[in-house]
XYZ file of C-alpha atoms in Angstrom:
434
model
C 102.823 67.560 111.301
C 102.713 71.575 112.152
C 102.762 74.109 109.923
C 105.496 77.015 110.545
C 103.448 79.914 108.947
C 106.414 82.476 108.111
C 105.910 85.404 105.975
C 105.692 84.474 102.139
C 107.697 81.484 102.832
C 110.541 80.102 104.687
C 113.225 80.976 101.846
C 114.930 84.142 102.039
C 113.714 85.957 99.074
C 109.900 84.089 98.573
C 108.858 87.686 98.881
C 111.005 88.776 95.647
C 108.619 85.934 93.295
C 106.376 87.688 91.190
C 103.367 86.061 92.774
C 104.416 87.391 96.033
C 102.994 90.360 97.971
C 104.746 90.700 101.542
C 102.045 93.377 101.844
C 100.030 90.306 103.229
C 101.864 89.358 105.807
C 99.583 91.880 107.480
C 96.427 90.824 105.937
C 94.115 88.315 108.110
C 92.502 86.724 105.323
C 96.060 85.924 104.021
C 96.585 83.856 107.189
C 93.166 82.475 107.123
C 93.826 80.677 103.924
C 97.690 79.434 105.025
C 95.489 77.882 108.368
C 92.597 76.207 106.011
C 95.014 75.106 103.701
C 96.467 73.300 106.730
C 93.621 72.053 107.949
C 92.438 70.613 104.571
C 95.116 68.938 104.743
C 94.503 67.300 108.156
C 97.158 68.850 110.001
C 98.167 68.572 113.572
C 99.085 72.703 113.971
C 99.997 75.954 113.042
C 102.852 77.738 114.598
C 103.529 81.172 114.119
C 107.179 82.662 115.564
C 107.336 86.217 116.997
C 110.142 88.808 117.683
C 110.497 91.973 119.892
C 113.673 93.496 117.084
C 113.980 94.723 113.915
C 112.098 96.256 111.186
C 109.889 93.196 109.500
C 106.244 92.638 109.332
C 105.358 90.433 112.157
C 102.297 90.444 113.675
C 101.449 89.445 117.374
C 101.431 85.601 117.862
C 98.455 85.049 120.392
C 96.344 87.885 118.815
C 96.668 86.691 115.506
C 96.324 82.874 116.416
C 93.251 84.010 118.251
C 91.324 85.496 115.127
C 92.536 82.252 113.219
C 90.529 80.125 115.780
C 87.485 81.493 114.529
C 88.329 80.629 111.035
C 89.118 76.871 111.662
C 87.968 73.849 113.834
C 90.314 71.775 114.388
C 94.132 72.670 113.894
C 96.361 73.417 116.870
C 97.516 77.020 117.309
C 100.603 77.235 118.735
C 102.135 81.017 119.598
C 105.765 81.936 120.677
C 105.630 84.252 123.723
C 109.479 84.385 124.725
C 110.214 84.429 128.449
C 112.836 86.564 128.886
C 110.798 89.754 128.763
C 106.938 88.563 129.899
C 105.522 87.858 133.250
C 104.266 84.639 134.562
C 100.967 85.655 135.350
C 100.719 87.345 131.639
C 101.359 84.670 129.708
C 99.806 82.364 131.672
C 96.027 84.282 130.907
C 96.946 84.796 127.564
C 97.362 80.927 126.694
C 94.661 79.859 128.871
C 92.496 82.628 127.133
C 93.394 81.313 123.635
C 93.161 77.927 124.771
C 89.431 78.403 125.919
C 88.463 80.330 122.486
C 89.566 77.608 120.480
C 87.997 74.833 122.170
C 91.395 73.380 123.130
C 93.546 73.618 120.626
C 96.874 75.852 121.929
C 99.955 75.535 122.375
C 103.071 77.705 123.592
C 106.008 77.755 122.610
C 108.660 78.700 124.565
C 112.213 80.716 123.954
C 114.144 82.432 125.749
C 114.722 85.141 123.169
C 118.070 85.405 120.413
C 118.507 88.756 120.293
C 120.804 91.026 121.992
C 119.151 93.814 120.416
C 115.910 92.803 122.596
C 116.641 93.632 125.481
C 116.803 97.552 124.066
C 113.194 97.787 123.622
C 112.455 96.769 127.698
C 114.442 99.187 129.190
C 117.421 96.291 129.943
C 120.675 97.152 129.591
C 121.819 93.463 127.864
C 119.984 90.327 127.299
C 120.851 87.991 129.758
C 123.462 85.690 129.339
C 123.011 81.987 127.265
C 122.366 79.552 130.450
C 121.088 82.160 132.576
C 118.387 82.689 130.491
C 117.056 78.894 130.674
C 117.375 79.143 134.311
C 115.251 82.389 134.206
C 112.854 79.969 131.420
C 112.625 76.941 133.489
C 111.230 78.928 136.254
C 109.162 81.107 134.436
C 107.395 77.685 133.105
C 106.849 76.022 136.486
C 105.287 79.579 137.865
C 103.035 79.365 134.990
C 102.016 75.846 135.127
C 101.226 76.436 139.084
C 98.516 79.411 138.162
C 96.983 76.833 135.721
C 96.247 74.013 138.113
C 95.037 76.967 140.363
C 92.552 77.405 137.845
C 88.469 77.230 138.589
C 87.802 73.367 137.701
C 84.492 71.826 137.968
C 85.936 68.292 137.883
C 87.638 68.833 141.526
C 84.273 70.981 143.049
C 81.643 67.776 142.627
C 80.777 69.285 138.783
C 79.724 72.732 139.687
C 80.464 75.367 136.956
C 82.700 78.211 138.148
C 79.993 80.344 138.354
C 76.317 78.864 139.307
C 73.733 81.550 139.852
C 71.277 79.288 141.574
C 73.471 77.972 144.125
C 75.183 80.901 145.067
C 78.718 79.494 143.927
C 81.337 82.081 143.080
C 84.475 81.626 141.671
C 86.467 82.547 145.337
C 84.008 79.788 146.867
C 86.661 77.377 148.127
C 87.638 76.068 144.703
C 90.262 78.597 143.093
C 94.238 77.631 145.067
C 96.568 80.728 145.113
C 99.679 79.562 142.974
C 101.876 80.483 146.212
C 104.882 80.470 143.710
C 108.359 81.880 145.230
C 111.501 81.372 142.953
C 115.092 82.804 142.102
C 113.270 85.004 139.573
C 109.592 85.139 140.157
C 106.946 85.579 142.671
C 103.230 84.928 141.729
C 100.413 84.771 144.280
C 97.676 84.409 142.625
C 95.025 82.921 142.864
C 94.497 82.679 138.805
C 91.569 84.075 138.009
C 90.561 82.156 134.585
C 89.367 78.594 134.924
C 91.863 75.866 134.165
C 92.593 75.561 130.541
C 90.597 72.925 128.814
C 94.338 70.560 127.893
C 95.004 71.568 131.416
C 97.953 73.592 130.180
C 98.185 74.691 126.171
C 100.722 72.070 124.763
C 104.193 73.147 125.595
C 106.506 73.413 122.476
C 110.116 74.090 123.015
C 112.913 74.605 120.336
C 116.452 74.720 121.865
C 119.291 72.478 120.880
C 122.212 73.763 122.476
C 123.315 71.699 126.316
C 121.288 74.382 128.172
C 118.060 73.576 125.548
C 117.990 69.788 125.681
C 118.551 69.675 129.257
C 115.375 72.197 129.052
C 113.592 70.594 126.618
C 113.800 66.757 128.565
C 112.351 68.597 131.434
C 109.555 70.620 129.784
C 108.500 70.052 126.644
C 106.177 68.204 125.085
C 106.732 68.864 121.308
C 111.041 69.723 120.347
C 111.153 71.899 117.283
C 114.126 70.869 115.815
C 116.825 71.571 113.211
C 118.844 68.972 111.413
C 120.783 68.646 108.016
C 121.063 65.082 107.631
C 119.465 61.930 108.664
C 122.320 60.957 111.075
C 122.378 63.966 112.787
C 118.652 63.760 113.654
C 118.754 60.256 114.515
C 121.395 60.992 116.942
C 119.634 64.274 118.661
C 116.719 62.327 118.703
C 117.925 59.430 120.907
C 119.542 62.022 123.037
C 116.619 64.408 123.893
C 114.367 60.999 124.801
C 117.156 59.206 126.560
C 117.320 62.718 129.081
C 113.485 61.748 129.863
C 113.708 59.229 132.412
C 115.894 61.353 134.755
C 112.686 63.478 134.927
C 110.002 61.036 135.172
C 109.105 61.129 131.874
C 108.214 58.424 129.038
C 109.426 58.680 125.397
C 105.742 59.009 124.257
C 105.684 62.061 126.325
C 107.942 64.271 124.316
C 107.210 64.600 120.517
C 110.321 65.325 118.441
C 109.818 67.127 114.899
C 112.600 68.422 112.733
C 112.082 71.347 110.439
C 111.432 69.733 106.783
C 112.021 72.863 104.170
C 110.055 71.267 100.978
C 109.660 72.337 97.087
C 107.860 69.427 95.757
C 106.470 69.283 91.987
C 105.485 66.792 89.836
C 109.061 66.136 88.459
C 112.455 66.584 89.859
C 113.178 69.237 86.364
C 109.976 71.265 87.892
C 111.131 71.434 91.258
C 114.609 72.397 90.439
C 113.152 74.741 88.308
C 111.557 76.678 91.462
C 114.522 76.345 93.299
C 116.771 78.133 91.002
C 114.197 80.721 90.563
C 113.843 81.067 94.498
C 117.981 80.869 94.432
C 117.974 83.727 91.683
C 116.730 86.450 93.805
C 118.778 85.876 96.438
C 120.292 89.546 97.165
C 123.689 88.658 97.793
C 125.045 91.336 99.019
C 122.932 91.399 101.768
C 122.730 87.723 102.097
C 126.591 88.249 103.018
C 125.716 91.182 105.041
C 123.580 88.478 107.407
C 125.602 85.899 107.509
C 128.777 88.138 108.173
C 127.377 88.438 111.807
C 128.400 84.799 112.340
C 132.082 85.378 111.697
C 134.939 88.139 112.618
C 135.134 89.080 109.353
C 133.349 90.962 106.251
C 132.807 88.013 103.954
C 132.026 89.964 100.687
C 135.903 90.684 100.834
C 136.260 87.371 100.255
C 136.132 85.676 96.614
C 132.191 84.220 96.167
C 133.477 80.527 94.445
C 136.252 80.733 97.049
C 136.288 78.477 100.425
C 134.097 80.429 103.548
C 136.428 81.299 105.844
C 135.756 78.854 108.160
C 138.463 79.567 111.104
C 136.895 83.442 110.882
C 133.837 82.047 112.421
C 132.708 82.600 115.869
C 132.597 79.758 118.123
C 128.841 78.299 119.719
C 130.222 79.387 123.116
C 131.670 82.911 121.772
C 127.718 84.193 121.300
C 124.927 84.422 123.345
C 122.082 82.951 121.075
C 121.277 80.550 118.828
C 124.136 78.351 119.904
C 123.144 75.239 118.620
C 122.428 76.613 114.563
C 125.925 78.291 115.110
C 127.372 74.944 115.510
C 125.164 73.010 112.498
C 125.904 75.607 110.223
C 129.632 75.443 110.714
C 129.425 71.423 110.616
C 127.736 72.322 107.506
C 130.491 74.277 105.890
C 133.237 72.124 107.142
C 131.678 69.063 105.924
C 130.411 69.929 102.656
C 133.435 72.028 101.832
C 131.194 74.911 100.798
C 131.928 77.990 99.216
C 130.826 81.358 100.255
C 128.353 81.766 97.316
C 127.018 77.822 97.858
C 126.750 78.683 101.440
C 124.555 81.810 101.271
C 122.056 79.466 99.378
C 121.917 76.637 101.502
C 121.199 78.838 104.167
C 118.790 81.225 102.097
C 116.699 77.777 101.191
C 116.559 76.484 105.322
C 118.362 78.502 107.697
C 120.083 75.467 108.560
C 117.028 73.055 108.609
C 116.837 69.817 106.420
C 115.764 71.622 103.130
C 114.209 68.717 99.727
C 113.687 69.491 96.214
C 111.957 66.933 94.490
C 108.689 64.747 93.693
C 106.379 64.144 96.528
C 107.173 60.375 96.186
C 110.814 60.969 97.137
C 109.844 63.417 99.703
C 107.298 60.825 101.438
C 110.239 58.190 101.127
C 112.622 60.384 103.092
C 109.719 61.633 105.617
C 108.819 57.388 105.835
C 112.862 57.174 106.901
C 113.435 59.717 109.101
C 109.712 58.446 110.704
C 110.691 54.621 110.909
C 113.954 54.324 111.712
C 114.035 56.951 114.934
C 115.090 60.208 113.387
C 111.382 62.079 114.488
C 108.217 61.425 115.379
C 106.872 64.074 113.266
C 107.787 67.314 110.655
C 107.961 70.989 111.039
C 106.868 72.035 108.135
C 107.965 74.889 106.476
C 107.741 75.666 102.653
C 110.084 77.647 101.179
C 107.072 79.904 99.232
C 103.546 80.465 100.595
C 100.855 79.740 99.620
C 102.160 77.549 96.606
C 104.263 75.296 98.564
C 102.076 74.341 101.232
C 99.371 73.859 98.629
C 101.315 71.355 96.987
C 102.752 69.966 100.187
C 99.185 69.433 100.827
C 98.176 68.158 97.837
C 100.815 65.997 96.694
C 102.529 64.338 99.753
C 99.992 64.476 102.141
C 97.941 61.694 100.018
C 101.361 59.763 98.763
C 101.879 59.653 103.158
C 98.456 58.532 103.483
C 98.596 55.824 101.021
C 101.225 54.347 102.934
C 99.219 54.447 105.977
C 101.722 57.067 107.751
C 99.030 59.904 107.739
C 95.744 60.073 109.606
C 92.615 60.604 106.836
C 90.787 62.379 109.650
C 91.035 64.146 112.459
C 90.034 61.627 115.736
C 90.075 64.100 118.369
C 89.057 67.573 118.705
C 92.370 69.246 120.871
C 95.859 69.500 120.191
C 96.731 67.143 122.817
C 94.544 64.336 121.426
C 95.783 65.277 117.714
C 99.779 64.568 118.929
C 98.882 61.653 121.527
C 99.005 63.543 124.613
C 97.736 62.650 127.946
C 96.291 65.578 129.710
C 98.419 66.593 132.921
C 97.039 65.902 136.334
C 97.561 69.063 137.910
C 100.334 68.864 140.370
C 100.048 71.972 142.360
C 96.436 72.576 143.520
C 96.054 73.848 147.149
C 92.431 74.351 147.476
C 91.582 76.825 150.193
């Protein structure tokens, strides 16, 4: 299970509760207790998002999952570091550096970047176009992963360290390869000039669901961040991401599949709904419609609120250049549930399109136990709708209902990321020793 540390919670307007400050989405000590909180409850990981647009309160993944390593001991830190507008060799020393502070525990997660308005703050006149951009990703990753197995690493030089005073042994002393990498897109020399991540490479976490991000994601990844409404639906994405893995080599236990899991668990189903329809009640419509307008050729607040969305307004997946694959969910969504405008704006407000439960923790570990058994994930995204409340009693209430039924782990066994999710550490592929 990871932990999607977002602001004061995952729905839209946690940050209106009373108990709410978004003042602390700036604060370290604000994060520090979202991470133990996780950890207490025995968590695989923490993933924080990041963005290079708009006007909210986001502070810089790797920096901030690097002062959160020093706060816990054992929960993965995985940091989004989009592709589209970094360098190879950049991101490559900044998850091998956050990788060696914490012992082991990173991970990366890679996107390509949603947002036209992007591009604007590199100097680029548009963001590149849907596929292009996982063509630009896919290369971007293997450049990377060839400066990591040029890495210093004492296991290949007979157990030296990469630096041994009393022998004379310097890091340029036959043991470091040059990465050598020519591409489409990129061109990396090297040689790297960190040692070799202790995973080998920081886990690789990948969240695309359009063609372009499955065919991606089979290659690539070792963790899919998913989104699904329904059971079905993630049943059938997950038996189409692992059946992609053989063309590539790959086993099923190689790739870890976890759906985003939007939770407001109380003791009783009247206390839960309770919190949702407080969460629901400060919903600002009118910009809620503002948002979601975007997604369709029309204004939708000139349409009646208890009135049907105007479904054939809607742009189709292939009409925009991001986020394809929620595009497509959310008008299955609408079409299928026969939603109105108003009931629209809050199942999107409560989930952004993810698989959002209100309820006891019993019926929350029952559907988590189905989805789990019956091939629908390996795993959950989790992502409370308020912080810190929710995850507290996410990690309080279901996390011990899970381990009763011998789902959960009641300690951690290994020490890295890799060994938390089952991972085999990669042999690396690349290394030209000179």
């Amino acid at each position: 299970m990871n932990l999607f540390a977002h602001g004061t919670g995952h729905h839209e307007a946690a940050w209106r509760l009373p108990e709410a400050d978004p003042r602390q989405t700036l604060d370290i000590d604000y994060y520090r207790h979202l991470a133990r909180v996780a950890e207490r409850g025995l968590m695989d990981s923490l993933f924080v998002s990041d963005a290079y647009f708009g006007r909210i309160n986001k502070l810089e993944a790797t920096t901030l999952l690097a002062a959160l390593s020093a706060a816990t001991e054992r929960i993965g830190l995985i940091a989004t570091v989009g592709t589209t507008y970094c360098e190879p060799y950049h991101l490559a020393r900044q998850a091998a550096t956050l990788d060696h502070i914490s012992g082991g525990r990173a991970g990366w997660n890679i996107v390509t970047g949603s947002a036209d308005a992007s591009s604007l703050n590199f100097g680029k006149a548009e963001h590149p176009e849907h596929s292009r951009r996982y063509r630009i990703a896919e290369e971007f990753v293997d450049a990377v992963k060839r400066l990591w197995d040029g890495g210093i690493d004492p296991a290949l030089s007979g157990g030296a360290q990469p630096v041994d005073g009393p022998s004379g042994l310097r890091p340029d002393s036959g043991i470091v390869g040059e990465a050598g990498f020519e591409g489409e897109y990129y061109s990396v020399k090297g040689p790297f000039n960190l040692p070799r991540p202790p995973q080998g490479y920081p886990v690789l976490v990948q969240a695309g669901s359009s063609e372009s991000g499955r065919a991606m994601g089979a290659r690539v990844a070792e963790v899919v961040f998913t989104a699904q409404q329904t059971f079905d639906a993630a049943r059938e994405f997950y038996a189409d991401l692992k059946s992609r893995l053989p063309a590539y080599g790959r086993l099923p236990e190689q790739l870890v599949i976890m759906p985003g899991l939007c939770p407001i668990v109380a003791d009783t189903e009247a206390e839960a709904r309770e919190l949702e329809a407080e969460l629901n009640e400060h919903v600002n419509m009118q910009d809620a419609l503002k948002r979601l307008s975007s997604r369709f050729e029309a204004d939708l607040s000139e349409y009646p609120l208890d009135g049907p969305v105007p479904l054939h307004k809607a742009k189709l997946p292939g009409e925009i250049n991001a986020l394809r694959s929620r595009q497509q969910l959310l008008l299955d969504m609408i079409e299928e549930e026969s939603l109105t405008i108003r009931q629209f704006v809050r199942r999107f407000a409560n989930g952004r399109g993810h698989f959002a439960f209100t309820g006891t923790a019993v019926r929350l570990a029952d559907e988590m136990e189905k989805w789990f058994l019956r091939g629908a994930a390996d795993g959950f995204n989790i992502m409370p709708q308020s912080f810190p409340g929710g995850l507290e009693a996410f990690v309080d209430k279901v996390i011990p209902e899970l381990q009763n039924r011998k789902l959960f782990r009641e300690a951690y066994e290994g020490t890295t990321l890799r060994e938390h999710l089952g991972l085999a550490m990669p042999v690396p592929r690349y290394r030209a020793l000179r």
